[in-house]
Amino acid sequence: MLNWNLFLAFVPWALTSVSFIKPKIQQSIWSIAILLIFWLLFFPNAPYIVTDLFHLRIRRNMPIWYDTLMILSYAWTGMLFGFLSLWDIERILGRKLPRSMVTFLSGFLLFVGSFGIYVGRYLRWNSWDLFTKTTEILTDIGDRFANPFAHPTTWGVTLFMGFFLNIVYWSFRLVKKRL
């Protein structure tokens, strides 16, 4: 499961990297919009690996510290892929939008990604389900917005994971600025 999750975490960074390898992608508003849609569809997979800590159990054949370090190693790598891809998105958007708007959008996108983490972890939907089970996933997601008070876990996970991702991301940005 960790290898597959790490591959999915790699996808957003691969998408943004292609846009720098093929700079024509960044010249059209439509191609940027398509890139952002696909990026946002896969971005939650990058920090999602942190939630794999839920699988930690004491087992006789493997020490829990080993499993913890293994999951954290994958989660760290996944978050790096996600944050690198978000930096790329900022560079792309920074050519078209004011810096303050890009900064706001970055924080907002981390909350949107956190909602995606909830959708994957608790509702058990995958990124590709949007194409294969469109009606079911949109109904599930729509219900969370239409009846927010009936789904406190949705908004608890989204807000707290969003705050966590923002803290970690902006900490990375601070370290990057100081280098």
Short mmCIF file of N, CA, C and O in Angstrom, two decimals, residues 62-150:
data_model
loop_
_atom_site.label_atom_id
_atom_site.label_comp_id
_atom_site.label_asym_id
_atom_site.label_seq_id
_atom_site.Cartn_x
_atom_site.Cartn_y
_atom_site.Cartn_z
N MET A 62 6.79 -7.83 14.00
CA MET A 62 7.42 -6.58 13.58
C MET A 62 7.29 -5.54 14.69
O MET A 62 6.18 -5.29 15.15
N PRO A 63 8.39 -4.93 15.08
CA PRO A 63 8.28 -3.89 16.13
C PRO A 63 7.55 -2.66 15.61
O PRO A 63 7.70 -2.27 14.45
N ILE A 64 6.77 -2.05 16.47
CA ILE A 64 5.97 -0.88 16.06
C ILE A 64 6.85 0.29 15.66
O ILE A 64 6.49 1.07 14.79
N TRP A 65 8.03 0.41 16.24
CA TRP A 65 8.92 1.51 15.87
C TRP A 65 9.34 1.38 14.41
O TRP A 65 9.51 2.37 13.72
N TYR A 66 9.51 0.14 13.93
CA TYR A 66 9.90 -0.07 12.53
C TYR A 66 8.77 0.40 11.60
O TYR A 66 9.00 1.13 10.64
N ASP A 67 7.54 -0.04 11.90
CA ASP A 67 6.40 0.37 11.08
C ASP A 67 6.22 1.89 11.12
O ASP A 67 5.91 2.52 10.11
N THR A 68 6.40 2.48 12.31
CA THR A 68 6.25 3.93 12.44
C THR A 68 7.27 4.66 11.56
O THR A 68 6.91 5.58 10.82
N LEU A 69 8.52 4.25 11.64
CA LEU A 69 9.55 4.90 10.83
C LEU A 69 9.33 4.67 9.34
O LEU A 69 9.57 5.58 8.53
N MET A 70 8.86 3.50 8.98
CA MET A 70 8.58 3.21 7.56
C MET A 70 7.47 4.13 7.05
O MET A 70 7.61 4.79 6.01
N ILE A 71 6.38 4.22 7.78
CA ILE A 71 5.26 5.07 7.34
C ILE A 71 5.68 6.54 7.32
O ILE A 71 5.37 7.27 6.37
N LEU A 72 6.40 6.98 8.35
CA LEU A 72 6.84 8.38 8.38
C LEU A 72 7.80 8.70 7.23
O LEU A 72 7.77 9.81 6.69
N SER A 73 8.63 7.75 6.85
CA SER A 73 9.54 7.97 5.72
C SER A 73 8.75 8.17 4.42
O SER A 73 9.05 9.07 3.63
N TYR A 74 7.75 7.34 4.22
CA TYR A 74 6.91 7.48 3.03
C TYR A 74 6.10 8.78 3.10
O TYR A 74 5.96 9.49 2.10
N ALA A 75 5.55 9.08 4.29
CA ALA A 75 4.75 10.30 4.45
C ALA A 75 5.59 11.55 4.19
O ALA A 75 5.14 12.48 3.52
N TRP A 76 6.81 11.56 4.71
CA TRP A 76 7.72 12.69 4.50
C TRP A 76 7.99 12.88 3.00
O TRP A 76 7.91 14.00 2.49
N THR A 77 8.29 11.79 2.32
CA THR A 77 8.57 11.86 0.89
C THR A 77 7.34 12.32 0.13
O THR A 77 7.43 13.16 -0.77
N GLY A 78 6.18 11.80 0.48
CA GLY A 78 4.94 12.23 -0.17
C GLY A 78 4.67 13.70 0.04
O GLY A 78 4.29 14.41 -0.90
N MET A 79 4.87 14.18 1.26
CA MET A 79 4.65 15.61 1.51
C MET A 79 5.65 16.46 0.75
O MET A 79 5.30 17.53 0.25
N LEU A 80 6.88 16.00 0.63
CA LEU A 80 7.86 16.74 -0.18
C LEU A 80 7.41 16.84 -1.63
O LEU A 80 7.48 17.92 -2.23
N PHE A 81 6.95 15.73 -2.20
CA PHE A 81 6.42 15.78 -3.57
C PHE A 81 5.29 16.81 -3.66
O PHE A 81 5.22 17.61 -4.60
N GLY A 82 4.39 16.77 -2.69
CA GLY A 82 3.25 17.70 -2.70
C GLY A 82 3.69 19.14 -2.59
O GLY A 82 3.21 20.01 -3.32
N PHE A 83 4.60 19.42 -1.66
CA PHE A 83 5.05 20.80 -1.46
C PHE A 83 5.86 21.30 -2.64
O PHE A 83 5.72 22.46 -3.04
N LEU A 84 6.69 20.45 -3.22
CA LEU A 84 7.43 20.86 -4.42
C LEU A 84 6.47 21.19 -5.56
O LEU A 84 6.67 22.16 -6.29
N SER A 85 5.42 20.38 -5.69
CA SER A 85 4.45 20.65 -6.75
C SER A 85 3.68 21.93 -6.46
O SER A 85 3.36 22.69 -7.38
N LEU A 86 3.39 22.20 -5.19
CA LEU A 86 2.70 23.46 -4.85
C LEU A 86 3.60 24.66 -5.13
O LEU A 86 3.13 25.70 -5.62
N TRP A 87 4.90 24.54 -4.87
CA TRP A 87 5.83 25.61 -5.23
C TRP A 87 5.79 25.85 -6.74
O TRP A 87 5.83 27.00 -7.19
N ASP A 88 5.72 24.76 -7.50
CA ASP A 88 5.63 24.90 -8.96
C ASP A 88 4.34 25.62 -9.35
O ASP A 88 4.34 26.49 -10.23
N ILE A 89 3.24 25.24 -8.72
CA ILE A 89 1.95 25.89 -9.00
C ILE A 89 2.04 27.38 -8.68
O ILE A 89 1.55 28.22 -9.44
N GLU A 90 2.70 27.71 -7.58
CA GLU A 90 2.88 29.13 -7.23
C GLU A 90 3.66 29.86 -8.31
O GLU A 90 3.33 31.01 -8.65
N ARG A 91 4.70 29.24 -8.82
CA ARG A 91 5.49 29.88 -9.89
C ARG A 91 4.65 30.10 -11.13
O ARG A 91 4.73 31.15 -11.78
N ILE A 92 3.84 29.10 -11.47
CA ILE A 92 2.99 29.21 -12.66
C ILE A 92 1.96 30.32 -12.46
O ILE A 92 1.78 31.19 -13.32
N LEU A 93 1.26 30.28 -11.32
CA LEU A 93 0.23 31.29 -11.06
C LEU A 93 0.82 32.67 -10.85
O LEU A 93 0.18 33.68 -11.17
N GLY A 94 2.05 32.72 -10.32
CA GLY A 94 2.71 34.00 -10.06
C GLY A 94 2.98 34.80 -11.33
O GLY A 94 3.16 36.02 -11.27
N ARG A 95 2.97 34.14 -12.47
CA ARG A 95 3.15 34.84 -13.74
C ARG A 95 1.86 35.49 -14.22
O ARG A 95 1.88 36.32 -15.12
N LYS A 96 0.74 35.07 -13.64
CA LYS A 96 -0.56 35.56 -14.09
C LYS A 96 -1.32 36.35 -13.02
O LYS A 96 -2.22 37.12 -13.35
N LEU A 97 -0.98 36.12 -11.74
CA LEU A 97 -1.75 36.71 -10.64
C LEU A 97 -0.84 37.50 -9.70
O LEU A 97 0.36 37.21 -9.61
N PRO A 98 -1.42 38.43 -8.94
CA PRO A 98 -0.62 39.16 -7.94
C PRO A 98 -0.12 38.21 -6.84
O PRO A 98 -0.77 37.22 -6.52
N ARG A 99 1.03 38.54 -6.29
CA ARG A 99 1.68 37.71 -5.28
C ARG A 99 0.76 37.42 -4.09
O ARG A 99 0.72 36.29 -3.59
N SER A 100 0.01 38.41 -3.63
CA SER A 100 -0.88 38.21 -2.48
C SER A 100 -1.97 37.19 -2.78
O SER A 100 -2.34 36.39 -1.92
N MET A 101 -2.47 37.18 -4.00
CA MET A 101 -3.49 36.22 -4.38
C MET A 101 -2.90 34.81 -4.45
O MET A 101 -3.54 33.84 -4.04
N VAL A 102 -1.69 34.69 -4.97
CA VAL A 102 -1.02 33.39 -5.05
C VAL A 102 -0.80 32.84 -3.64
O VAL A 102 -1.02 31.65 -3.38
N THR A 103 -0.39 33.70 -2.72
CA THR A 103 -0.17 33.28 -1.33
C THR A 103 -1.48 32.79 -0.73
O THR A 103 -1.52 31.73 -0.09
N PHE A 104 -2.56 33.54 -0.91
CA PHE A 104 -3.86 33.12 -0.41
C PHE A 104 -4.28 31.78 -1.03
O PHE A 104 -4.75 30.88 -0.33
N LEU A 105 -4.13 31.67 -2.35
CA LEU A 105 -4.51 30.43 -3.04
C LEU A 105 -3.72 29.23 -2.54
O LEU A 105 -4.28 28.13 -2.41
N SER A 106 -2.45 29.41 -2.23
CA SER A 106 -1.64 28.30 -1.72
C SER A 106 -2.22 27.76 -0.41
O SER A 106 -2.38 26.55 -0.25
N GLY A 107 -2.51 28.66 0.51
CA GLY A 107 -3.12 28.24 1.77
C GLY A 107 -4.46 27.58 1.55
O GLY A 107 -4.78 26.54 2.15
N PHE A 108 -5.27 28.16 0.68
CA PHE A 108 -6.59 27.61 0.37
C PHE A 108 -6.48 26.22 -0.26
O PHE A 108 -7.23 25.31 0.10
N LEU A 109 -5.54 26.06 -1.19
CA LEU A 109 -5.36 24.76 -1.85
C LEU A 109 -4.96 23.68 -0.85
O LEU A 109 -5.33 22.50 -1.02
N LEU A 110 -4.24 24.04 0.19
CA LEU A 110 -3.90 23.06 1.22
C LEU A 110 -5.15 22.61 1.98
O LEU A 110 -5.26 21.44 2.35
N PHE A 111 -6.10 23.51 2.18
CA PHE A 111 -7.36 23.10 2.80
C PHE A 111 -8.20 22.25 1.85
O PHE A 111 -8.82 21.27 2.26
N VAL A 112 -8.20 22.61 0.56
CA VAL A 112 -8.90 21.79 -0.43
C VAL A 112 -8.28 20.39 -0.47
O VAL A 112 -8.99 19.38 -0.51
N GLY A 113 -6.96 20.34 -0.44
CA GLY A 113 -6.27 19.04 -0.40
C GLY A 113 -6.64 18.26 0.85
O GLY A 113 -6.78 17.03 0.81
N SER A 114 -6.83 18.96 1.96
CA SER A 114 -7.22 18.29 3.20
C SER A 114 -8.62 17.69 3.08
O SER A 114 -8.88 16.60 3.60
N PHE A 115 -9.50 18.39 2.39
CA PHE A 115 -10.83 17.82 2.12
C PHE A 115 -10.67 16.56 1.27
O PHE A 115 -11.33 15.54 1.50
N GLY A 116 -9.77 16.61 0.29
CA GLY A 116 -9.50 15.43 -0.53
C GLY A 116 -8.95 14.27 0.29
O GLY A 116 -9.27 13.11 0.03
N ILE A 117 -8.13 14.58 1.29
CA ILE A 117 -7.63 13.53 2.18
C ILE A 117 -8.80 12.88 2.93
O ILE A 117 -8.88 11.66 3.04
N TYR A 118 -9.73 13.71 3.40
CA TYR A 118 -10.92 13.16 4.07
C TYR A 118 -11.70 12.25 3.12
O TYR A 118 -12.10 11.14 3.50
N VAL A 119 -11.90 12.72 1.89
CA VAL A 119 -12.66 11.94 0.91
C VAL A 119 -12.00 10.59 0.66
O VAL A 119 -12.68 9.56 0.56
N GLY A 120 -10.68 10.58 0.62
CA GLY A 120 -9.97 9.33 0.40
C GLY A 120 -9.92 8.43 1.62
O GLY A 120 -10.17 7.23 1.53
N ARG A 121 -9.62 8.99 2.78
CA ARG A 121 -9.44 8.19 4.00
C ARG A 121 -10.76 7.69 4.56
O ARG A 121 -10.90 6.54 4.94
N TYR A 122 -11.77 8.57 4.63
CA TYR A 122 -13.02 8.21 5.31
C TYR A 122 -14.12 7.76 4.36
O TYR A 122 -14.88 6.86 4.69
N LEU A 123 -14.24 8.41 3.21
CA LEU A 123 -15.27 8.00 2.25
C LEU A 123 -14.75 6.91 1.32
O LEU A 123 -15.53 6.31 0.60
N ARG A 124 -13.43 6.72 1.32
CA ARG A 124 -12.74 5.67 0.56
C ARG A 124 -12.85 5.85 -0.95
O ARG A 124 -12.82 4.89 -1.71
N TRP A 125 -12.95 7.09 -1.40
CA TRP A 125 -12.92 7.37 -2.84
C TRP A 125 -11.47 7.60 -3.26
O TRP A 125 -10.66 8.11 -2.51
N ASN A 126 -11.17 7.24 -4.51
CA ASN A 126 -9.85 7.45 -5.10
C ASN A 126 -9.94 8.54 -6.15
O ASN A 126 -11.03 8.85 -6.65
N SER A 127 -8.79 9.08 -6.53
CA SER A 127 -8.75 10.17 -7.52
C SER A 127 -9.46 9.78 -8.81
O SER A 127 -10.20 10.58 -9.39
N TRP A 128 -9.26 8.57 -9.28
CA TRP A 128 -9.83 8.15 -10.56
C TRP A 128 -11.33 7.87 -10.46
O TRP A 128 -11.99 7.76 -11.47
N ASP A 129 -11.87 7.75 -9.24
CA ASP A 129 -13.31 7.52 -9.09
C ASP A 129 -14.12 8.69 -9.63
O ASP A 129 -15.28 8.52 -9.99
N LEU A 130 -13.52 9.86 -9.68
CA LEU A 130 -14.23 11.01 -10.25
C LEU A 130 -14.58 10.76 -11.72
O LEU A 130 -15.57 11.28 -12.22
N PHE A 131 -13.81 9.91 -12.38
CA PHE A 131 -14.08 9.58 -13.79
C PHE A 131 -14.93 8.32 -13.94
O PHE A 131 -15.66 8.19 -14.90
N THR A 132 -14.81 7.39 -12.99
CA THR A 132 -15.49 6.10 -13.14
C THR A 132 -16.80 6.02 -12.35
O THR A 132 -17.68 5.24 -12.71
N LYS A 133 -16.92 6.81 -11.28
CA LYS A 133 -18.13 6.80 -10.44
C LYS A 133 -18.53 8.24 -10.13
O LYS A 133 -18.76 8.59 -8.98
N THR A 134 -18.62 9.03 -11.17
CA THR A 134 -18.82 10.47 -11.03
C THR A 134 -20.05 10.82 -10.19
O THR A 134 -19.96 11.63 -9.26
N THR A 135 -21.18 10.24 -10.50
CA THR A 135 -22.41 10.58 -9.79
C THR A 135 -22.32 10.25 -8.31
O THR A 135 -22.69 11.07 -7.46
N GLU A 136 -21.80 9.06 -8.00
CA GLU A 136 -21.72 8.64 -6.60
C GLU A 136 -20.81 9.55 -5.78
O GLU A 136 -21.15 9.95 -4.67
N ILE A 137 -19.64 9.86 -6.32
CA ILE A 137 -18.70 10.68 -5.57
C ILE A 137 -19.21 12.12 -5.43
O ILE A 137 -19.10 12.72 -4.36
N LEU A 138 -19.80 12.67 -6.48
CA LEU A 138 -20.34 14.02 -6.39
C LEU A 138 -21.52 14.09 -5.43
O LEU A 138 -21.69 15.10 -4.73
N THR A 139 -22.30 13.03 -5.36
CA THR A 139 -23.41 12.97 -4.40
C THR A 139 -22.86 12.95 -2.97
O THR A 139 -23.34 13.69 -2.10
N ASP A 140 -21.84 12.12 -2.73
CA ASP A 140 -21.21 12.04 -1.41
C ASP A 140 -20.62 13.38 -1.00
O ASP A 140 -20.81 13.85 0.13
N ILE A 141 -19.89 14.00 -1.91
CA ILE A 141 -19.25 15.28 -1.61
C ILE A 141 -20.30 16.38 -1.46
O ILE A 141 -20.25 17.19 -0.54
N GLY A 142 -21.27 16.38 -2.36
CA GLY A 142 -22.33 17.39 -2.30
C GLY A 142 -23.10 17.35 -0.99
O GLY A 142 -23.48 18.39 -0.45
N ASP A 143 -23.33 16.15 -0.46
CA ASP A 143 -24.03 16.00 0.81
C ASP A 143 -23.27 16.66 1.95
O ASP A 143 -23.86 17.21 2.87
N ARG A 144 -21.94 16.61 1.89
CA ARG A 144 -21.12 17.24 2.94
C ARG A 144 -21.29 18.76 2.93
O ARG A 144 -21.22 19.39 3.98
N PHE A 145 -21.50 19.33 1.75
CA PHE A 145 -21.70 20.78 1.65
C PHE A 145 -23.15 21.16 1.90
O PHE A 145 -23.42 22.20 2.50
N ALA A 146 -24.08 20.33 1.45
CA ALA A 146 -25.50 20.64 1.64
C ALA A 146 -25.91 20.47 3.09
O ALA A 146 -26.79 21.20 3.58
N ASN A 147 -25.31 19.53 3.80
CA ASN A 147 -25.65 19.24 5.20
C ASN A 147 -24.39 19.24 6.07
O ASN A 147 -24.01 18.19 6.60
N PRO A 148 -23.72 20.37 6.20
CA PRO A 148 -22.42 20.37 6.90
C PRO A 148 -22.50 19.92 8.36
O PRO A 148 -21.58 19.28 8.86
N PHE A 149 -23.60 20.23 9.04
CA PHE A 149 -23.70 19.87 10.46
C PHE A 149 -23.96 18.38 10.67
O PHE A 149 -23.78 17.88 11.77
N ALA A 150 -24.36 17.70 9.62
CA ALA A 150 -24.56 16.25 9.71
C ALA A 150 -23.23 15.50 9.53
O ALA A 150 -23.19 14.28 9.71
#
